[in-house]
Amino acid sequence: MNEIIFIDTEIGKNDKKLYEFGAVFKDDSIKTNEILEADFFLKKHSFNFICGHNFIDHDGIYLSSTILNDNLKDKNIIDTLFLSMLLFPNKKTHKLLKPYKTTLNIQNNPLGDAFQTKALFELLDAKFNSLNNEIKQVFVDLLYENKYFNGYFVYKNLKPKKNDFSKIIPNDIKYEEDDILLLANTMPIELAFIISFLYTDRKAAISHIIINKFPNISWIIKNICFDLKSTNISKFALNEFGFNTFKEFENINEGLFKISQKDIINSALNDNSILAILPTGGGKTFTFQLPALIKAQAYNALTVVISPLQALMKNHVDSFKEKNQKL
């Protein structure tokens, strides 16, 4: 039978000392700063799964060097941090909720965190159950051997079948089957996060927590979600701003080629580093708004605009909202 114990610890950052141990098993629980009491609690219960939030990279590392390891070392690990990132890839934060904390009480409570981990696990398990079977199997195929996910798939009694990953990619994504196969073999965890993201509503960018841990994801998403050659800039401008003409400007050096708004926009879409100096009324705002919108629609890219005047920033925002149909 799949019995899960939920564990959390409070460990000193500098001295690496165990200050408190919290655990929940069925209707029983413990909160102690005595390692022998924690050991007794683990020994009196029969479980084959350990569930914790960031357990593998945090709690598990410390506990592996204590007497508690005898009761933990052969158990499957379910790490809710990574499961949360996989199932909610555009969630802003994946920190464990700590409702017991207040402005007056900022101390961590491992037992409270163990209960919160249990609640989070139940939410994540329900989310996984709601996925269609094809996506579930793709996750298993890509992540079964990964230490952060193996325990959960063992708990669900799921095993890899090595299906065709390319069939699960949404139709609006342009890709080569060989590229998807290469990603599956070389970056399986990144591909799993990307597939999960592609099946969300994509109203928010992929979580910065995921990007920080797996920076290649940004590059992969851009390359499979955005193709400049197939992007009709003129049509996009007409749909979003009501016009599809681009101003041209004489080059500051006489005799050299002219430059247009379209050249600037194409450079921005190609991620080139550019410096464009245009006259007043030359449409500078349009040259950064259009590529920002195209990228945001394709793969939720973030564009940061630095403007010298607060009034000018407000003017940009108001103008953008007025012209853009999607806001």
Coordinates of C-alpha atoms in Angstrom, one line a residue:
M1 CA 0.0 0.0 0.0
N2 CA 1.3 3.5 -0.9
E3 CA 1.7 5.2 2.5
I4 CA 3.1 8.7 2.6
I5 CA 4.8 10.5 5.4
F6 CA 5.1 14.3 5.1
I7 CA 8.3 15.8 6.6
D8 CA 9.7 19.2 7.1
T9 CA 12.7 20.4 9.1
E10 CA 14.2 23.6 10.4
I11 CA 18.0 23.5 9.9
G12 CA 20.5 26.3 10.8
K13 CA 21.9 27.9 7.7
N14 CA 25.3 28.3 9.2
D15 CA 25.7 25.5 11.8
K16 CA 23.6 23.0 9.9
K17 CA 22.0 21.9 13.2
L18 CA 18.6 20.4 13.3
Y19 CA 16.5 22.9 15.3
E20 CA 13.1 21.3 14.8
F21 CA 11.6 18.3 13.0
G22 CA 8.0 18.1 11.9
A23 CA 6.1 15.2 10.4
V24 CA 2.6 14.0 9.5
F25 CA 1.6 10.4 9.0
K26 CA -2.2 9.8 8.6
D27 CA -3.7 11.0 11.8
D28 CA -0.5 11.1 13.7
S29 CA 2.0 14.0 13.8
I30 CA 5.1 15.2 15.7
K31 CA 6.9 18.4 16.4
T32 CA 10.3 18.0 18.2
N33 CA 13.8 19.3 18.5
E34 CA 15.0 15.9 19.7
I35 CA 16.4 13.7 17.0
L36 CA 15.7 10.5 19.0
E37 CA 12.0 11.4 19.3
A38 CA 12.0 11.9 15.5
D39 CA 13.7 8.6 15.1
F40 CA 11.1 6.8 17.3
F41 CA 8.3 8.4 15.3
L42 CA 9.7 7.2 12.0
K43 CA 10.3 3.7 13.3
K44 CA 6.8 3.2 14.7
H45 CA 5.2 3.9 11.3
S46 CA 5.3 1.9 8.1
F47 CA 5.6 4.1 5.0
N48 CA 7.2 3.7 1.6
F49 CA 7.0 7.4 0.4
I50 CA 8.4 10.6 1.8
C51 CA 6.9 13.8 0.7
G52 CA 8.5 17.2 1.3
H53 CA 8.8 20.6 -0.3
N54 CA 12.3 21.0 -1.8
F55 CA 13.1 17.8 0.2
I56 CA 15.7 16.4 -2.2
D57 CA 17.9 19.5 -2.3
H58 CA 17.4 20.6 1.3
D59 CA 15.9 18.4 4.1
G60 CA 17.0 15.1 2.5
I61 CA 20.6 16.2 2.3
Y62 CA 20.8 17.0 6.0
L63 CA 18.8 14.0 7.2
S64 CA 21.0 11.6 5.2
S65 CA 23.9 12.3 7.6
T66 CA 21.8 11.6 10.8
I67 CA 20.5 8.4 12.4
L68 CA 17.1 9.2 10.8
N69 CA 18.6 8.0 7.5
D70 CA 18.2 4.4 8.4
N71 CA 14.4 4.9 8.2
L72 CA 14.5 7.1 5.1
K73 CA 17.2 5.9 2.7
D74 CA 15.3 3.3 0.9
K75 CA 12.1 5.2 0.5
N76 CA 10.7 6.9 -2.6
I77 CA 10.8 10.7 -2.5
I78 CA 8.0 13.0 -3.7
D79 CA 9.2 16.5 -4.0
T80 CA 6.2 19.0 -4.2
L81 CA 8.4 21.9 -5.3
F82 CA 9.3 20.3 -8.6
L83 CA 5.9 18.8 -9.0
S84 CA 4.4 22.3 -8.5
M85 CA 6.7 23.8 -11.1
L86 CA 5.7 21.1 -13.6
L87 CA 2.0 21.3 -13.1
F88 CA 1.7 25.1 -12.7
P89 CA 4.6 26.4 -14.9
N90 CA 3.4 30.0 -15.0
K91 CA 2.7 30.3 -11.3
K92 CA 4.5 33.4 -9.9
T93 CA 5.9 31.6 -6.9
H94 CA 6.3 28.0 -5.8
K95 CA 7.1 28.7 -2.2
L96 CA 5.2 26.7 0.4
L97 CA 2.3 28.7 1.9
K98 CA 2.8 29.5 5.6
P99 CA -0.5 30.9 6.8
Y100 CA 0.7 30.5 10.5
K101 CA 3.2 33.4 10.0
T102 CA 2.2 36.9 11.0
T103 CA 4.0 40.2 11.4
L104 CA 4.6 39.3 15.0
N105 CA 5.4 35.6 14.4
I106 CA 7.9 35.1 11.6
Q107 CA 9.4 31.8 12.9
N108 CA 9.1 28.7 10.7
N109 CA 7.0 25.9 12.0
P110 CA 8.1 22.5 10.5
L111 CA 4.9 20.7 11.6
G112 CA 2.8 23.5 10.1
D113 CA 4.9 23.1 6.9
A114 CA 4.4 19.4 6.9
F115 CA 0.6 19.9 7.0
Q116 CA 0.9 22.5 4.3
T117 CA 3.0 20.1 2.2
K118 CA 0.3 17.5 2.6
A119 CA -2.4 19.9 1.4
L120 CA -0.2 21.0 -1.5
F121 CA 0.4 17.4 -2.5
E122 CA -3.3 16.7 -2.6
L123 CA -3.8 19.7 -4.8
L124 CA -1.0 18.7 -7.2
D125 CA -2.2 15.1 -7.3
A126 CA -5.7 16.3 -8.2
K127 CA -4.2 18.5 -10.9
F128 CA -2.2 15.6 -12.4
N129 CA -5.3 13.4 -12.4
S130 CA -7.1 16.0 -14.4
L131 CA -4.6 15.9 -17.3
N132 CA -5.4 13.9 -20.3
N133 CA -3.6 10.6 -20.5
E134 CA -1.3 11.6 -23.4
I135 CA 0.2 14.4 -21.5
K136 CA 0.5 12.3 -18.3
Q137 CA 2.4 9.7 -20.3
V138 CA 4.7 12.3 -21.9
F139 CA 5.7 13.5 -18.5
V140 CA 6.4 10.0 -17.4
D141 CA 8.4 9.2 -20.5
L142 CA 10.5 12.4 -20.1
L143 CA 10.9 12.4 -16.3
Y144 CA 10.7 8.9 -15.0
E145 CA 14.5 8.6 -14.5
N146 CA 14.7 12.1 -12.9
K147 CA 15.2 12.0 -9.2
Y148 CA 12.8 14.9 -8.6
F149 CA 9.9 13.1 -10.3
N150 CA 10.5 9.4 -10.1
G151 CA 9.0 9.0 -6.7
Y152 CA 5.7 10.5 -7.7
F153 CA 5.4 8.3 -10.8
V154 CA 6.2 5.2 -8.7
Y155 CA 3.4 6.3 -6.4
K156 CA 1.1 6.6 -9.3
N157 CA 2.2 3.2 -10.7
L158 CA 3.1 4.8 -14.0
K159 CA 6.0 3.6 -16.2
P160 CA 7.6 5.0 -19.4
K161 CA 6.3 3.8 -22.8
K162 CA 8.5 6.1 -25.1
N163 CA 5.7 7.5 -27.2
D164 CA 6.2 10.0 -30.0
F165 CA 6.7 13.3 -28.2
S166 CA 6.0 15.5 -31.2
K167 CA 2.4 14.4 -31.4
I168 CA 1.6 16.2 -28.1
I169 CA 3.0 19.6 -29.2
P170 CA 0.1 22.0 -29.9
N171 CA -0.7 22.6 -33.6
D172 CA 0.0 26.4 -33.4
I173 CA 3.7 25.6 -32.5
K174 CA 6.1 25.4 -35.4
Y175 CA 8.8 22.7 -34.9
E176 CA 10.8 20.0 -36.5
E177 CA 10.2 16.4 -35.2
D178 CA 14.0 15.8 -35.1
D179 CA 14.4 18.9 -32.9
I180 CA 11.8 17.6 -30.4
L181 CA 13.5 14.2 -30.4
L182 CA 16.8 15.8 -29.7
L183 CA 15.4 17.8 -26.8
A184 CA 13.8 14.7 -25.4
N185 CA 17.2 13.0 -25.4
T186 CA 19.3 15.9 -24.2
M187 CA 17.0 18.1 -22.2
P188 CA 14.1 16.0 -21.1
I189 CA 13.2 18.1 -18.0
E190 CA 13.3 21.3 -20.0
L191 CA 11.0 19.8 -22.7
A192 CA 8.6 18.6 -20.0
F193 CA 8.3 22.1 -18.5
I194 CA 7.8 23.6 -22.0
I195 CA 5.1 21.1 -22.9
S196 CA 3.3 21.8 -19.6
F197 CA 3.6 25.6 -20.3
L198 CA 2.2 25.2 -23.9
Y199 CA -0.9 23.5 -22.5
T200 CA -1.6 26.3 -20.0
D201 CA -3.7 29.4 -21.0
R202 CA -0.4 31.2 -21.5
K203 CA -1.7 34.4 -20.0
A204 CA 1.4 34.7 -17.9
A205 CA 5.1 33.9 -18.7
I206 CA 6.7 30.8 -17.5
S207 CA 7.8 31.1 -13.8
H208 CA 11.1 32.8 -13.2
I209 CA 11.8 30.1 -10.6
I210 CA 11.8 27.6 -13.5
I211 CA 13.9 29.8 -15.7
N212 CA 16.5 30.3 -12.9
K213 CA 16.9 26.6 -12.5
F214 CA 16.7 25.7 -16.2
P215 CA 17.9 28.8 -18.1
N216 CA 17.9 27.0 -21.5
I217 CA 14.1 27.0 -21.4
S218 CA 13.9 30.6 -22.5
W219 CA 15.9 29.9 -25.6
I220 CA 14.0 26.7 -26.4
I221 CA 10.5 28.3 -26.0
K222 CA 11.5 31.2 -28.3
N223 CA 12.9 28.9 -31.0
I224 CA 9.9 26.6 -31.1
C225 CA 7.2 29.3 -30.6
F226 CA 8.5 32.2 -32.7
D227 CA 9.5 32.2 -36.4
L228 CA 10.3 35.7 -37.8
K229 CA 10.1 34.5 -41.4
S230 CA 6.4 33.5 -41.0
T231 CA 5.5 36.7 -39.0
N232 CA 3.7 39.2 -41.2
I233 CA 4.7 42.5 -39.5
S234 CA 2.5 44.7 -41.7
K235 CA -0.6 42.6 -41.1
F236 CA 0.1 42.5 -37.3
A237 CA 0.5 46.3 -37.2
L238 CA -2.8 46.7 -39.1
N239 CA -4.7 44.4 -36.8
E240 CA -3.3 45.9 -33.6
F241 CA -2.7 49.5 -34.4
G242 CA -4.9 50.2 -37.3
F243 CA -2.1 51.0 -39.9
N244 CA 0.5 49.0 -41.7
T245 CA 2.9 51.7 -43.1
F246 CA 6.3 52.3 -41.8
K247 CA 8.1 55.6 -41.8
E248 CA 11.5 56.0 -43.5
F249 CA 14.3 58.3 -42.4
E250 CA 17.4 59.7 -44.1
N251 CA 20.7 58.4 -42.7
I252 CA 22.6 61.0 -40.8
N253 CA 25.6 60.3 -43.1
E254 CA 24.7 61.5 -46.6
G255 CA 24.7 58.9 -49.3
L256 CA 24.1 55.9 -47.0
F257 CA 21.0 53.8 -47.1
K258 CA 17.7 54.9 -45.6
I259 CA 16.4 53.4 -42.4
S260 CA 12.8 52.7 -41.6
Q261 CA 10.7 51.8 -38.6
K262 CA 10.4 48.3 -40.1
D263 CA 14.2 47.9 -40.0
I264 CA 14.3 48.8 -36.3
I265 CA 11.4 46.4 -35.6
N266 CA 13.0 43.5 -37.5
S267 CA 16.3 44.1 -35.6
A268 CA 14.4 44.0 -32.3
L269 CA 12.6 40.8 -33.3
N270 CA 16.0 39.3 -34.2
D271 CA 17.3 40.2 -30.7
N272 CA 20.0 42.4 -32.2
S273 CA 21.6 45.2 -30.1
I274 CA 20.6 48.4 -31.8
L275 CA 20.8 52.2 -31.3
A276 CA 18.2 54.2 -33.2
I277 CA 18.0 58.0 -33.0
L278 CA 14.8 59.3 -34.6
P279 CA 13.4 62.8 -34.8
T280 CA 10.5 64.0 -32.7
G281 CA 7.3 62.5 -34.0
G282 CA 9.3 59.7 -35.8
G283 CA 7.4 56.9 -34.1
K284 CA 10.0 55.7 -31.7
T285 CA 7.2 54.3 -29.4
F286 CA 5.8 52.2 -32.2
T287 CA 9.2 50.6 -32.9
F288 CA 9.3 49.0 -29.4
Q289 CA 5.6 48.4 -28.9
L290 CA 5.1 46.3 -32.0
P291 CA 8.0 43.8 -31.4
A292 CA 7.1 43.6 -27.8
L293 CA 3.5 42.7 -28.6
I294 CA 4.5 40.1 -31.3
K295 CA 6.9 38.4 -28.8
A296 CA 4.4 38.5 -26.0
Q297 CA 1.7 36.9 -28.2
A298 CA 4.1 34.2 -29.4
Y299 CA 5.9 33.1 -26.2
N300 CA 5.0 35.6 -23.4
A301 CA 8.3 37.4 -23.7
L302 CA 8.9 40.3 -21.3
T303 CA 9.9 43.7 -22.7
V304 CA 11.3 46.4 -20.3
V305 CA 10.9 50.0 -21.4
I306 CA 13.0 52.7 -19.7
S307 CA 11.6 56.1 -20.2
P308 CA 13.0 59.4 -18.8
L309 CA 9.7 61.1 -17.8
Q310 CA 6.8 59.7 -15.8
A311 CA 4.4 61.7 -17.9
L312 CA 5.9 60.2 -21.0
M313 CA 5.5 56.7 -19.6
K314 CA 1.8 57.3 -18.9
N315 CA 1.4 58.7 -22.4
H316 CA 2.9 55.5 -23.8
V317 CA 0.7 53.3 -21.8
D318 CA -2.5 55.2 -22.6
S319 CA -1.7 55.3 -26.3
F320 CA -0.9 51.6 -26.3
K321 CA -4.2 50.7 -24.6
E322 CA -6.1 52.9 -27.0
K323 CA -4.6 51.4 -30.2
N324 CA -4.1 47.8 -29.1
Q325 CA -7.2 45.6 -29.4
K326 CA -6.0 43.0 -27.0
L327 CA -6.0 45.2 -23.8

